mmCIF file with all atom_site columns, C-alpha atoms in Angstrom:
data_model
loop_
_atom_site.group_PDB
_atom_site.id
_atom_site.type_symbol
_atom_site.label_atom_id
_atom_site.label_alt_id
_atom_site.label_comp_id
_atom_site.label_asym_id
_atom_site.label_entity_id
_atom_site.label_seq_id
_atom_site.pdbx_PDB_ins_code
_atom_site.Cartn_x
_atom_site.Cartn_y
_atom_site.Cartn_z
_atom_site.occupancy
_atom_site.B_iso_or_equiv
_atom_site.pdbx_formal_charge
_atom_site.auth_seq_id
_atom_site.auth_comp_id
_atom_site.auth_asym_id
_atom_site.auth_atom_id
_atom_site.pdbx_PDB_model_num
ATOM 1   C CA . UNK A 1 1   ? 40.150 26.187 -46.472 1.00 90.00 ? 85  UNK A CA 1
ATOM 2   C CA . UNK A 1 2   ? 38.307 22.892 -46.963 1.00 94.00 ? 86  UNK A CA 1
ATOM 3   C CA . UNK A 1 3   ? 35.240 22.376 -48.550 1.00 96.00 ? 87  UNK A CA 1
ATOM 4   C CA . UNK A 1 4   ? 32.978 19.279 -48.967 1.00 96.00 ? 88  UNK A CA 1
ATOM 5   C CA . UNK A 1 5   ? 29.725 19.102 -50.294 1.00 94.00 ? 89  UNK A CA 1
ATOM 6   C CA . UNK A 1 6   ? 27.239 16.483 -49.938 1.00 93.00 ? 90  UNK A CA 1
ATOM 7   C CA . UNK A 1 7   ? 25.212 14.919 -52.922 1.00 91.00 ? 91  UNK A CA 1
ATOM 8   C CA . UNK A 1 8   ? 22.918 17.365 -54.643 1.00 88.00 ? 92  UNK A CA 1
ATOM 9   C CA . UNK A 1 9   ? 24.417 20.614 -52.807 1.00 92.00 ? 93  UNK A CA 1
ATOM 10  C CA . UNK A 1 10  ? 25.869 23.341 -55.432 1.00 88.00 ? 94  UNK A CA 1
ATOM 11  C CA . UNK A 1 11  ? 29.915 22.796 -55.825 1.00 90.00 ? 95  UNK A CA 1
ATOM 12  C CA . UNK A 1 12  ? 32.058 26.355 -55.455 1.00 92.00 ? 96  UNK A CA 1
ATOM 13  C CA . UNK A 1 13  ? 33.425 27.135 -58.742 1.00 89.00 ? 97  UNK A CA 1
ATOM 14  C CA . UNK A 1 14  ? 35.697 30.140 -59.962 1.00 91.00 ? 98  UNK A CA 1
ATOM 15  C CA . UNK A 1 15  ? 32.785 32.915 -59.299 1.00 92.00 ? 99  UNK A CA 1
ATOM 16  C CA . UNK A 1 16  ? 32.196 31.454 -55.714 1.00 94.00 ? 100 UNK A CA 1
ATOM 17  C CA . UNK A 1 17  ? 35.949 32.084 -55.128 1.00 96.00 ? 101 UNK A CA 1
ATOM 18  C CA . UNK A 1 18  ? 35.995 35.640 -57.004 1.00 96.00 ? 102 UNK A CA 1
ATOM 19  C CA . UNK A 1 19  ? 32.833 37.007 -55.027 1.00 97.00 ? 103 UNK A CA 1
ATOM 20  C CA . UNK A 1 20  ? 34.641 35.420 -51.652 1.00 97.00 ? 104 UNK A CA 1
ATOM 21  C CA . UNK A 1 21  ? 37.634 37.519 -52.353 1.00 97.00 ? 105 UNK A CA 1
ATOM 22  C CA . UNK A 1 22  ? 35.899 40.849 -52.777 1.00 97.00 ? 106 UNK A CA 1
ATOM 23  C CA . UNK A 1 23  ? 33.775 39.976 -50.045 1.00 97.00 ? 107 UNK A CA 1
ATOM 24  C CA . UNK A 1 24  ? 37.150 39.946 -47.412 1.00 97.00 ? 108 UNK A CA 1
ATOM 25  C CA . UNK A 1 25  ? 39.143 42.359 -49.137 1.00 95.00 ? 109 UNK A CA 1
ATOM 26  C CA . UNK A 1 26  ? 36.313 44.828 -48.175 1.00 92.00 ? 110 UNK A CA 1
ATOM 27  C CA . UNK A 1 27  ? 35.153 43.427 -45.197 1.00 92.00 ? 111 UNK A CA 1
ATOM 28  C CA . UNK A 1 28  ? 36.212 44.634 -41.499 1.00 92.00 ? 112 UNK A CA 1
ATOM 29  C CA . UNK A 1 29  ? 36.783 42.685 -38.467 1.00 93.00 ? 113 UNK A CA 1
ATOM 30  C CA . UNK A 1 30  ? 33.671 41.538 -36.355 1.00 96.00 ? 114 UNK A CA 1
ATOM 31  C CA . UNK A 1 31  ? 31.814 42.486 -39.624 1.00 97.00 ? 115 UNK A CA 1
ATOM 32  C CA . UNK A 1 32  ? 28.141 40.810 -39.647 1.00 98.00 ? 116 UNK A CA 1
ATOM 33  C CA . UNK A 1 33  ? 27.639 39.034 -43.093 1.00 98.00 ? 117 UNK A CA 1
ATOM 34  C CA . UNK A 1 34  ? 25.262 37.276 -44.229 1.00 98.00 ? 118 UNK A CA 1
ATOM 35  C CA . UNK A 1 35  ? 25.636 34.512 -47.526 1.00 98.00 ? 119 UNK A CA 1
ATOM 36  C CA . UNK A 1 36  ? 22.308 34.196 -49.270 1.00 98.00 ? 120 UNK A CA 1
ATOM 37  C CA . UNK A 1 37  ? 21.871 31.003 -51.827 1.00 96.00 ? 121 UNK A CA 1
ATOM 38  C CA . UNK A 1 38  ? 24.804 29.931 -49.976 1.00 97.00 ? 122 UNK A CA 1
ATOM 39  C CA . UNK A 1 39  ? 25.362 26.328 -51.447 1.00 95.00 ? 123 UNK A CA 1
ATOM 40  C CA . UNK A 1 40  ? 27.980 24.599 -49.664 1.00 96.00 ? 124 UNK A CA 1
ATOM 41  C CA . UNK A 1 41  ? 28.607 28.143 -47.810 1.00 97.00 ? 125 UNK A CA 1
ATOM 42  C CA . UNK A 1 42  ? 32.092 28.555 -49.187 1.00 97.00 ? 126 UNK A CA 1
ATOM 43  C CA . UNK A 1 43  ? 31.555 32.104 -48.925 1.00 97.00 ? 127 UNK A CA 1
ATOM 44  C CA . UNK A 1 44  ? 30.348 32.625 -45.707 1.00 98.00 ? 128 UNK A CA 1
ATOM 45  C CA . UNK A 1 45  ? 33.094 30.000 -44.223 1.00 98.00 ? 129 UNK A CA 1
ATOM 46  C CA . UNK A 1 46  ? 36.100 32.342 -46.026 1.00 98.00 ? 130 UNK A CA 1
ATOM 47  C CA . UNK A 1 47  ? 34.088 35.335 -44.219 1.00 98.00 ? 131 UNK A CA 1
ATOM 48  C CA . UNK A 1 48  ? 34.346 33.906 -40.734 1.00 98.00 ? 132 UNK A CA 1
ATOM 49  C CA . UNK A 1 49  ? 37.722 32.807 -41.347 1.00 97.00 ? 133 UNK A CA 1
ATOM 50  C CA . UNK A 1 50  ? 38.532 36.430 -42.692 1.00 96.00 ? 134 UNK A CA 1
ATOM 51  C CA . UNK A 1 51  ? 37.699 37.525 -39.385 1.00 95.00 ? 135 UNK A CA 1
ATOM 52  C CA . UNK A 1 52  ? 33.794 38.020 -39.622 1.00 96.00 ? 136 UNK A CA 1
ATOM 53  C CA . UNK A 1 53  ? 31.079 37.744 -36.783 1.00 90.00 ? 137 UNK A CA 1
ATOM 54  C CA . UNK A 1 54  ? 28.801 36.579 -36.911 1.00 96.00 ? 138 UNK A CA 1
ATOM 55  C CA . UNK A 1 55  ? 28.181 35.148 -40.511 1.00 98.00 ? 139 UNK A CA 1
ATOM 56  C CA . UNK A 1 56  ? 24.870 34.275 -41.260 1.00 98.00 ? 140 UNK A CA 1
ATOM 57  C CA . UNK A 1 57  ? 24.401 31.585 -44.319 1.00 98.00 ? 141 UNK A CA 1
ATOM 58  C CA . UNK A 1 58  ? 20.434 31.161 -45.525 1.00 98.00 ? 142 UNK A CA 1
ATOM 59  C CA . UNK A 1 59  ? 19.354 28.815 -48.780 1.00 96.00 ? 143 UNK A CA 1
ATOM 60  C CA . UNK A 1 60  ? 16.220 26.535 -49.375 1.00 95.00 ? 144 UNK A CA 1
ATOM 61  C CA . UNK A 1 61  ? 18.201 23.629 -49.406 1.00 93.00 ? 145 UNK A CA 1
ATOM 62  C CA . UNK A 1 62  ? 18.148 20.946 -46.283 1.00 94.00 ? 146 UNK A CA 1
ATOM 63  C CA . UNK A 1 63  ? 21.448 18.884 -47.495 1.00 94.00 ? 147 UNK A CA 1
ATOM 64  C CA . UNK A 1 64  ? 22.707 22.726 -48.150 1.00 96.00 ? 148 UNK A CA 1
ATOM 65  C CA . UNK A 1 65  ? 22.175 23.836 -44.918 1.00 97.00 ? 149 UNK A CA 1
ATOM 66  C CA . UNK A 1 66  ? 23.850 20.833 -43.426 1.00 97.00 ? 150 UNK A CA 1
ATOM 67  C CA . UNK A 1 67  ? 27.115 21.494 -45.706 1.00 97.00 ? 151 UNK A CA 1
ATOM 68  C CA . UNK A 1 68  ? 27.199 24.814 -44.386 1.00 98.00 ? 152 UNK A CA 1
ATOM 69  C CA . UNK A 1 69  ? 27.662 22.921 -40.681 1.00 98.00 ? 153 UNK A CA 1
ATOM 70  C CA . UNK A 1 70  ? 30.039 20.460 -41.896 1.00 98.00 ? 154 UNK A CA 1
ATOM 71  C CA . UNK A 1 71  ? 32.134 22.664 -43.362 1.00 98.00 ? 155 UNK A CA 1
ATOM 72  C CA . UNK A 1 72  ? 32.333 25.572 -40.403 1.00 98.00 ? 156 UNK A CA 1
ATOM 73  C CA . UNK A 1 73  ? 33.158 22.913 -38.257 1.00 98.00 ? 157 UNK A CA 1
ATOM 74  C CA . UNK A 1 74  ? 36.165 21.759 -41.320 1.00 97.00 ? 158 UNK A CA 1
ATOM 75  C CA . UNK A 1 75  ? 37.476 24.854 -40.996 1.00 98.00 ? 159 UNK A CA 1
ATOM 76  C CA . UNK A 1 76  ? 37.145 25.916 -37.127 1.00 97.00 ? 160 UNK A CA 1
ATOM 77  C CA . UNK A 1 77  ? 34.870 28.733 -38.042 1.00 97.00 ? 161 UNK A CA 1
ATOM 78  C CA . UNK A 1 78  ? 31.087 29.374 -36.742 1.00 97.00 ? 162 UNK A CA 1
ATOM 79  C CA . UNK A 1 79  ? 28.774 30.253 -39.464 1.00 98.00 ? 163 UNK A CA 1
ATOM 80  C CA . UNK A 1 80  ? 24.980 30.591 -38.319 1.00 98.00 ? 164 UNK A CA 1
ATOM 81  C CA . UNK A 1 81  ? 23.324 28.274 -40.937 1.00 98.00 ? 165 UNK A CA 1
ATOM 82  C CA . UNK A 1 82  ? 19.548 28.870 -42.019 1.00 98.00 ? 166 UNK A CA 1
ATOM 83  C CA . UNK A 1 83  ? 16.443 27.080 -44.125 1.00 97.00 ? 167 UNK A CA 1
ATOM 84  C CA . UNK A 1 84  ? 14.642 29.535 -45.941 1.00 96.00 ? 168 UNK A CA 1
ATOM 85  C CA . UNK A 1 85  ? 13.354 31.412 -49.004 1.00 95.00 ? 169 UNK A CA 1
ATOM 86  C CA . UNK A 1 86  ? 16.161 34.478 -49.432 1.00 96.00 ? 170 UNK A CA 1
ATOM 87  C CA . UNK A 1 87  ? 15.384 36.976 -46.414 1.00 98.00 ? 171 UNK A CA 1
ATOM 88  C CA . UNK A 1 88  ? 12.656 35.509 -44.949 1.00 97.00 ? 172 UNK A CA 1
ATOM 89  C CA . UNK A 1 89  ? 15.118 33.760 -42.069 1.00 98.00 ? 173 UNK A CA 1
ATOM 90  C CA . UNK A 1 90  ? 16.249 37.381 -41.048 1.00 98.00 ? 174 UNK A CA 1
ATOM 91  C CA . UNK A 1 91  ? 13.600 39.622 -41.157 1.00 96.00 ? 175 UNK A CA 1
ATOM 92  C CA . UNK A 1 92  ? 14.282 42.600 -39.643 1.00 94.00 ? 176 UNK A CA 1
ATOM 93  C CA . UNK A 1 93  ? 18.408 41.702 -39.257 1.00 98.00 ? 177 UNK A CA 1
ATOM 94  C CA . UNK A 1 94  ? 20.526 44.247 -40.790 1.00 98.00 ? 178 UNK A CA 1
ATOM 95  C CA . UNK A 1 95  ? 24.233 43.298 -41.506 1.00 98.00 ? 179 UNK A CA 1
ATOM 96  C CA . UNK A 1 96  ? 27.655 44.544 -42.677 1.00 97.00 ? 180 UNK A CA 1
ATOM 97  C CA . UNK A 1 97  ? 27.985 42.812 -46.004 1.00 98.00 ? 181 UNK A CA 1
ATOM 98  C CA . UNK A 1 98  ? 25.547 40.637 -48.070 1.00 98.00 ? 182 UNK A CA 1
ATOM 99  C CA . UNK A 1 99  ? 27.383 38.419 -50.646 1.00 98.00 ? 183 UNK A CA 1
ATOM 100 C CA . UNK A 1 100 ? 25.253 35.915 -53.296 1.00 98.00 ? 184 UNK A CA 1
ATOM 101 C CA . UNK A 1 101 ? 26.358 34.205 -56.375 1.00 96.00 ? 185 UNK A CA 1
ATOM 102 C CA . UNK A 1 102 ? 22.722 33.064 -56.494 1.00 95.00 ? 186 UNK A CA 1
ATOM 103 C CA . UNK A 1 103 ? 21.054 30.715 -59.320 1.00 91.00 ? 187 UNK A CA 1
ATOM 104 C CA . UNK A 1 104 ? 21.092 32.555 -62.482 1.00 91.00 ? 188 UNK A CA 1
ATOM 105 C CA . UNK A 1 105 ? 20.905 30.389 -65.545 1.00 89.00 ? 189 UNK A CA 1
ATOM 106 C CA . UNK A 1 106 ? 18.223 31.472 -67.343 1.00 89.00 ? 190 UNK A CA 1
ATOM 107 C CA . UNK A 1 107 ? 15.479 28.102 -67.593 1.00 88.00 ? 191 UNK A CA 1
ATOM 108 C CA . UNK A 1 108 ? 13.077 26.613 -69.808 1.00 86.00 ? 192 UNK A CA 1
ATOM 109 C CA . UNK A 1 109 ? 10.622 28.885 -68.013 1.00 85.00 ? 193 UNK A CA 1
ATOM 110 C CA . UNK A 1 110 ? 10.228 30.768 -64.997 1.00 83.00 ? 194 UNK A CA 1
ATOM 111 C CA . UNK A 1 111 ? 9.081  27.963 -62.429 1.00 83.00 ? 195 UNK A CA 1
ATOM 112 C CA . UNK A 1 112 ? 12.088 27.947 -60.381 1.00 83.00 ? 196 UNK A CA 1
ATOM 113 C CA . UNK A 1 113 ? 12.478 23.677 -59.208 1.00 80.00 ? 197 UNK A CA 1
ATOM 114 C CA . UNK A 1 114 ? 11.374 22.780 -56.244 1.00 78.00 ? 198 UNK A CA 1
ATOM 115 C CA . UNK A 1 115 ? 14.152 20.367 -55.648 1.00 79.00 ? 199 UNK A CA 1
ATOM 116 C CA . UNK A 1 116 ? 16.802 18.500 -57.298 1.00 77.00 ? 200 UNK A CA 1
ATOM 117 C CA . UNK A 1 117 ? 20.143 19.886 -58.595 1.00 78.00 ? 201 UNK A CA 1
ATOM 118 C CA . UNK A 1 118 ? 18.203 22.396 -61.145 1.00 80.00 ? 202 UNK A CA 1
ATOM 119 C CA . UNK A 1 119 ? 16.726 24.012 -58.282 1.00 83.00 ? 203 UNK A CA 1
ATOM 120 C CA . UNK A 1 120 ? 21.381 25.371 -57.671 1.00 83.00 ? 204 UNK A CA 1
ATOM 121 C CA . UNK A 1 121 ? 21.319 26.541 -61.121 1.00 85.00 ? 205 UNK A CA 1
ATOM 122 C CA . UNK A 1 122 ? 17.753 27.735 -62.698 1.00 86.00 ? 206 UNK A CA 1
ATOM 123 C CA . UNK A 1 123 ? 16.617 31.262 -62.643 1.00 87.00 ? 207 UNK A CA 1
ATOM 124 C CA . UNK A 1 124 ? 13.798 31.429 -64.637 1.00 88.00 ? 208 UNK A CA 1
ATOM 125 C CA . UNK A 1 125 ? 13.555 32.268 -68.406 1.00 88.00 ? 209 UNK A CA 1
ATOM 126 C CA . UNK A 1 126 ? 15.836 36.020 -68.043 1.00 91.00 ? 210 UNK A CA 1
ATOM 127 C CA . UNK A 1 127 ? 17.630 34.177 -65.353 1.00 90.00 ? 211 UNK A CA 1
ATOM 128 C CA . UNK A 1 128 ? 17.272 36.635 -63.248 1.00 94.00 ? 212 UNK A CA 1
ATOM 129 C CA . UNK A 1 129 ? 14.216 35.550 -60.905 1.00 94.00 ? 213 UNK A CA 1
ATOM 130 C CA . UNK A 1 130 ? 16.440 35.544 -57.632 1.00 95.00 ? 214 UNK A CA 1
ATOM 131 C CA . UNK A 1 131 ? 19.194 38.393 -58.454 1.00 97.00 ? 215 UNK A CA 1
ATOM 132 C CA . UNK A 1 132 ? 15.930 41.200 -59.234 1.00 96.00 ? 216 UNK A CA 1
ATOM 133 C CA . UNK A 1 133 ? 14.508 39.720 -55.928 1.00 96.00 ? 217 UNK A CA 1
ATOM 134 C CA . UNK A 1 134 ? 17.483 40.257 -53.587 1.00 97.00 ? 218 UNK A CA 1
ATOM 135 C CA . UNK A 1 135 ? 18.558 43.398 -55.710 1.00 97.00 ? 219 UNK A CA 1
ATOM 136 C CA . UNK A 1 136 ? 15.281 44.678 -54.683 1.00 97.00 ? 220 UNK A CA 1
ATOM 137 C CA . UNK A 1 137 ? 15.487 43.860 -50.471 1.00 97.00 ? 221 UNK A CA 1
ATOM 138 C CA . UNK A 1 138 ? 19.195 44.130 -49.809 1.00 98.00 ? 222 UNK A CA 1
ATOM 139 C CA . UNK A 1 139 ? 19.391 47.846 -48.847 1.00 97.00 ? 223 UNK A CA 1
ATOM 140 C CA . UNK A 1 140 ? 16.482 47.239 -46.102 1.00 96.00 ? 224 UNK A CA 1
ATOM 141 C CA . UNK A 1 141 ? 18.825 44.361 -44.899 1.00 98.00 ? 225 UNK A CA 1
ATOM 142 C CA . UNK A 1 142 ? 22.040 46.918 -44.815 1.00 98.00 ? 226 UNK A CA 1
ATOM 143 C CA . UNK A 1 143 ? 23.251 48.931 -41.312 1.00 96.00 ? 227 UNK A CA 1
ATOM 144 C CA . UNK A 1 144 ? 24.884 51.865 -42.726 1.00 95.00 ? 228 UNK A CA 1
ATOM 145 C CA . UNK A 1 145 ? 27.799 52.067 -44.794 1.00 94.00 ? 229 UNK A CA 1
ATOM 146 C CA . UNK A 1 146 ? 27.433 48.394 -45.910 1.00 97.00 ? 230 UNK A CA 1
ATOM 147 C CA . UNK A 1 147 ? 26.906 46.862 -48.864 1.00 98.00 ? 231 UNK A CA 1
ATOM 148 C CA . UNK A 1 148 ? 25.683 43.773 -50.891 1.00 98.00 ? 232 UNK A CA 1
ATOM 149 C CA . UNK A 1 149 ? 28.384 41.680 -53.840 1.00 98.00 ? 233 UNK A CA 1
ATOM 150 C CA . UNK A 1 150 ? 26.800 40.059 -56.441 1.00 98.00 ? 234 UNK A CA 1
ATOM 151 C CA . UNK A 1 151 ? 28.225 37.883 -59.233 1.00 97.00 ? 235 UNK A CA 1
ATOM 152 C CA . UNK A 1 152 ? 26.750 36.729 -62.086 1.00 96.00 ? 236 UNK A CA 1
ATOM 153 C CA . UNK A 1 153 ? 27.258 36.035 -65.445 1.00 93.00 ? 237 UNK A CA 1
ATOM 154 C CA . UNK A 1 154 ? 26.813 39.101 -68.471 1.00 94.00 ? 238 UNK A CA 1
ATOM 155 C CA . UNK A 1 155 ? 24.670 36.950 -70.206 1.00 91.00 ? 239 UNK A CA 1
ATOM 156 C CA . UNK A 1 156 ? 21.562 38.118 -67.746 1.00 93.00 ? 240 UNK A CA 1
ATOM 157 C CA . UNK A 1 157 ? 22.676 41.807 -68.116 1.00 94.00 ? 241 UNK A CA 1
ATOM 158 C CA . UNK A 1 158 ? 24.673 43.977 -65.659 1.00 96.00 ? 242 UNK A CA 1
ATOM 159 C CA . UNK A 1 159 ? 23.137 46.896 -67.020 1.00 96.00 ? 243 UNK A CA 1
ATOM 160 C CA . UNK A 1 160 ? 19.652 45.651 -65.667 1.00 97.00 ? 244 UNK A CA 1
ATOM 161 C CA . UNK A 1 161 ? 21.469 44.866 -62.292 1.00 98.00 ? 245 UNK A CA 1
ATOM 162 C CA . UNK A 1 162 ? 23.222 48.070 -61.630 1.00 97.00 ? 246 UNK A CA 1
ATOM 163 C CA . UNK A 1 163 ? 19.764 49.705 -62.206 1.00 97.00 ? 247 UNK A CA 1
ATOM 164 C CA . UNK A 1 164 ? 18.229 47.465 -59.726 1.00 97.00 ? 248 UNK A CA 1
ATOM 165 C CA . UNK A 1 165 ? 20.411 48.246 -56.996 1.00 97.00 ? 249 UNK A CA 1
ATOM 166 C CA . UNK A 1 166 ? 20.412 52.289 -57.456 1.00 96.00 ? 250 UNK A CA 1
ATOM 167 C CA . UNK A 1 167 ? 16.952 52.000 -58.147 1.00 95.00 ? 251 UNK A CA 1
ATOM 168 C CA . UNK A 1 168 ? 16.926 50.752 -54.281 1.00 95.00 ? 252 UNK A CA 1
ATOM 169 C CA . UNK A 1 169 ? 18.862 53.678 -53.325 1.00 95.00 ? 253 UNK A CA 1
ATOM 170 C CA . UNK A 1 170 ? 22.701 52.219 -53.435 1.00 97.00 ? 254 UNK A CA 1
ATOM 171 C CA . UNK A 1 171 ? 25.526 53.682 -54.516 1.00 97.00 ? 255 UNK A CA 1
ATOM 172 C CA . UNK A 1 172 ? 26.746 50.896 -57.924 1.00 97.00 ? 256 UNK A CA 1
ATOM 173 C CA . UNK A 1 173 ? 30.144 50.030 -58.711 1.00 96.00 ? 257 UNK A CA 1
ATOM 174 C CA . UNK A 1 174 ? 31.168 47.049 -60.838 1.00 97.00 ? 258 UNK A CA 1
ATOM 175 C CA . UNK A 1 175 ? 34.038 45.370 -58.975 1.00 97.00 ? 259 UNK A CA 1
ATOM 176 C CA . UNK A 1 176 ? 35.454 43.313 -61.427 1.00 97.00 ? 260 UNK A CA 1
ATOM 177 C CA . UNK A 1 177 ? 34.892 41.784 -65.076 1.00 96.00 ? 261 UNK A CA 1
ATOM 178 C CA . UNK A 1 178 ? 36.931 38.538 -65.933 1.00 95.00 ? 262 UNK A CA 1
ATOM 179 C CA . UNK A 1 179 ? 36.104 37.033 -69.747 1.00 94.00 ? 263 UNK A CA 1
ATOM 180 C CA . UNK A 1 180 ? 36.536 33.439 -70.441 1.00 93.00 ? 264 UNK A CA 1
ATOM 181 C CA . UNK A 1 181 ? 34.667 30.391 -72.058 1.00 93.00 ? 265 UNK A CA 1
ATOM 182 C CA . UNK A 1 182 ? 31.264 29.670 -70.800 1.00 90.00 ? 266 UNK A CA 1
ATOM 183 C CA . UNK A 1 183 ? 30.913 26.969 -68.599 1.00 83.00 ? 267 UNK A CA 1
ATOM 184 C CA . UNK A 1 184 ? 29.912 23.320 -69.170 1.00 84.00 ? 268 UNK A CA 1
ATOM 185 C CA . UNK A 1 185 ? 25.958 24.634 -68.028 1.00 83.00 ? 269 UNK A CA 1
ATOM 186 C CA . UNK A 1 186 ? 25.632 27.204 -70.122 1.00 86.00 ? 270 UNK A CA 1
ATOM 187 C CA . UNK A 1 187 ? 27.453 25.643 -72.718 1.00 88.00 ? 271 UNK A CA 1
ATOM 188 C CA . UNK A 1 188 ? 24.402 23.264 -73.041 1.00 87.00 ? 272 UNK A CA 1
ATOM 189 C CA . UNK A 1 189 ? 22.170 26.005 -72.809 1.00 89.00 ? 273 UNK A CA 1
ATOM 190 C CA . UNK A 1 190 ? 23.666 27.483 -75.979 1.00 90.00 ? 274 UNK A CA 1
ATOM 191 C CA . UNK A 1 191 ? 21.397 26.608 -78.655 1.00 91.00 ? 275 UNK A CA 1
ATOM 192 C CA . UNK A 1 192 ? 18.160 27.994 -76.301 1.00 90.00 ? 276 UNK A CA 1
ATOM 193 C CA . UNK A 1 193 ? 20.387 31.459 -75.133 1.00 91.00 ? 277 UNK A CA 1
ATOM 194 C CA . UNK A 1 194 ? 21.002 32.390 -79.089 1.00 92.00 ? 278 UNK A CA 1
ATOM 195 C CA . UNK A 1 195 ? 17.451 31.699 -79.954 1.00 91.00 ? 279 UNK A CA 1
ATOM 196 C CA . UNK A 1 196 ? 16.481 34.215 -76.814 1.00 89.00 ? 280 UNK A CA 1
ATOM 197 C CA . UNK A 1 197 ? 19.555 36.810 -78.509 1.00 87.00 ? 281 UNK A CA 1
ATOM 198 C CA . UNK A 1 198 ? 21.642 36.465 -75.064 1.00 88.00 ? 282 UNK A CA 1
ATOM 199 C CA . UNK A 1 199 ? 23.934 34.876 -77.261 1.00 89.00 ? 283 UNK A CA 1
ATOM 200 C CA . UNK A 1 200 ? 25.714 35.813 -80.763 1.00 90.00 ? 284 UNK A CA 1
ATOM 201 C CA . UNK A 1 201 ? 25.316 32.773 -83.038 1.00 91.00 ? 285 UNK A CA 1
ATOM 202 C CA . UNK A 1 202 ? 28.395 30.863 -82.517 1.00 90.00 ? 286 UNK A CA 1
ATOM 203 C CA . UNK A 1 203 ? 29.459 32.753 -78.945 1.00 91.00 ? 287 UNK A CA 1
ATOM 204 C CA . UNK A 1 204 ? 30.761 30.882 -76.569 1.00 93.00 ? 288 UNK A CA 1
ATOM 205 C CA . UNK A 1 205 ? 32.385 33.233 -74.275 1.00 92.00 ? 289 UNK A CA 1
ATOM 206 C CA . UNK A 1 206 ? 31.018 35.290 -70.978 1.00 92.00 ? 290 UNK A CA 1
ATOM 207 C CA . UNK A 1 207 ? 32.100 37.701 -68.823 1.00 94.00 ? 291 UNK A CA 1
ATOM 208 C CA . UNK A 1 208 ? 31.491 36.970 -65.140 1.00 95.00 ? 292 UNK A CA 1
ATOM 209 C CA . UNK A 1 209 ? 31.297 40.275 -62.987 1.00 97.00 ? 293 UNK A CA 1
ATOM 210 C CA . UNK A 1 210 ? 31.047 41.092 -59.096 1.00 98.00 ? 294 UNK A CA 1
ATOM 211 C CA . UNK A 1 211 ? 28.598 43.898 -58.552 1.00 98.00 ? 295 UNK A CA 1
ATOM 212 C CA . UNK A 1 212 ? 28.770 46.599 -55.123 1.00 98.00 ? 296 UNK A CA 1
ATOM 213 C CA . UNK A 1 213 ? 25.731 47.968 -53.943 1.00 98.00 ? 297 UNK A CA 1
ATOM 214 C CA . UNK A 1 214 ? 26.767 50.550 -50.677 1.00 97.00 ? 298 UNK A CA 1
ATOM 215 C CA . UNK A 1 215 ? 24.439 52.923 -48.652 1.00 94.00 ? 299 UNK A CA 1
ATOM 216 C CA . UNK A 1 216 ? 25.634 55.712 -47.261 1.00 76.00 ? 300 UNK A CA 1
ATOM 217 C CA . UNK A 1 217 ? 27.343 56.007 -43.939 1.00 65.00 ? 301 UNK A CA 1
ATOM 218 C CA . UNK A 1 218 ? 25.323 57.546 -41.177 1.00 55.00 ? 302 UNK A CA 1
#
């Protein structure tokens, strides 16, 4: 699969590529998907080319939105790509599978950026801003028996996640958990996420996780 991204436009890294595998090793044929904060749309291109349709990709970005074009056409897929703040470009569109690996470093404060790279990475102060948002709407946005994958990092709390989503009425597993160093972003962040108590003093690890949120089948 090829991927470009043009300048400014969030680059897939190892979480993209871990939430993209769940995403098709769970996913049916003809499934309807939809990528939300989809960057560069590396997850909703390995949908379509898993066999999904249609795949729906949605972020705030312009340049992001193109991407998402240039690289469907890259890889032979069609990926319906959308402007727009989270659900707002489906309302009332129920799919198969939601997948995000949405902004979640947690910020200065809770202003998320109106543009410029920060706007890929920031999440407000908890870093959660976007995840409690789409944690909240996914299971109106579900047909029955589907399900929305999250990743993030442990640093915002999976706890607090796995709440969110049963609190909406979905049945919660954690997919995977995969430790390793923190990376070169939160790494700079360090100093501000042990004054906060997200991080021991001197902790420079994380554990990345992919959550499932399911209804029920009919």
């Amino acid at each position: 699969m090829r991927i470009v991204t043009l300048p400014g436009v969030f680059r897939p890294r190892p979480d993209s590529w871990m939430l993209a595998r769940h995403l098709c090793a769970r996913m049916h044929p003809g499934a309807h998907v939809l990528d939300l904060c989809t960057g560069s749309g590396a997850i909703a291109v390995a949908a379509a080319c898993c066999g999904a349709g249609p795949v729906t990709a949605i972020d705030v970005s312009r340049r992001s939105v193109a991407t998402v074009r240039i690289n469907a056409r890259l890889n032979g897929v069609r990926v319906r790509a959308l402007r727009g703040d989270l659900f707002a470009p489906v309302a009332g569109e129920r799919f198969d599978a939601i997948a995000s690996n949405p902004p979640y470093l947690p910020a200065e404060d809770d202003a998320l950026p109106a543009h410029g790279p920060a706007r890929a990475i920031d999440a407000g102060t908890d870093g959660r801003v976007l995840l409690d948002r789409i944690c909240a709407r996914a299971a109106e946005h579900l047909r029955p028996g589907g399900a929305v994958l999250l990743v993030h990092s442990d640093l915002i709390g999976v706890e607090r996640t796995v709440a969110a989503l049963e609190g909406a009425g979905l049945r919660v597993d954690v997919l995977e958990r995969r430790r390793g160093p923190l990376g070169p972003l939160l790494t700079g962040r360090a100093p501000m996420l042990e004054a906060r108590g997200l991080l021991a003093p001197g902790e420079r690890e994380e554990e990345m996780v992919v959550v499932r949120g399911a209804v029920a089948s009919a």
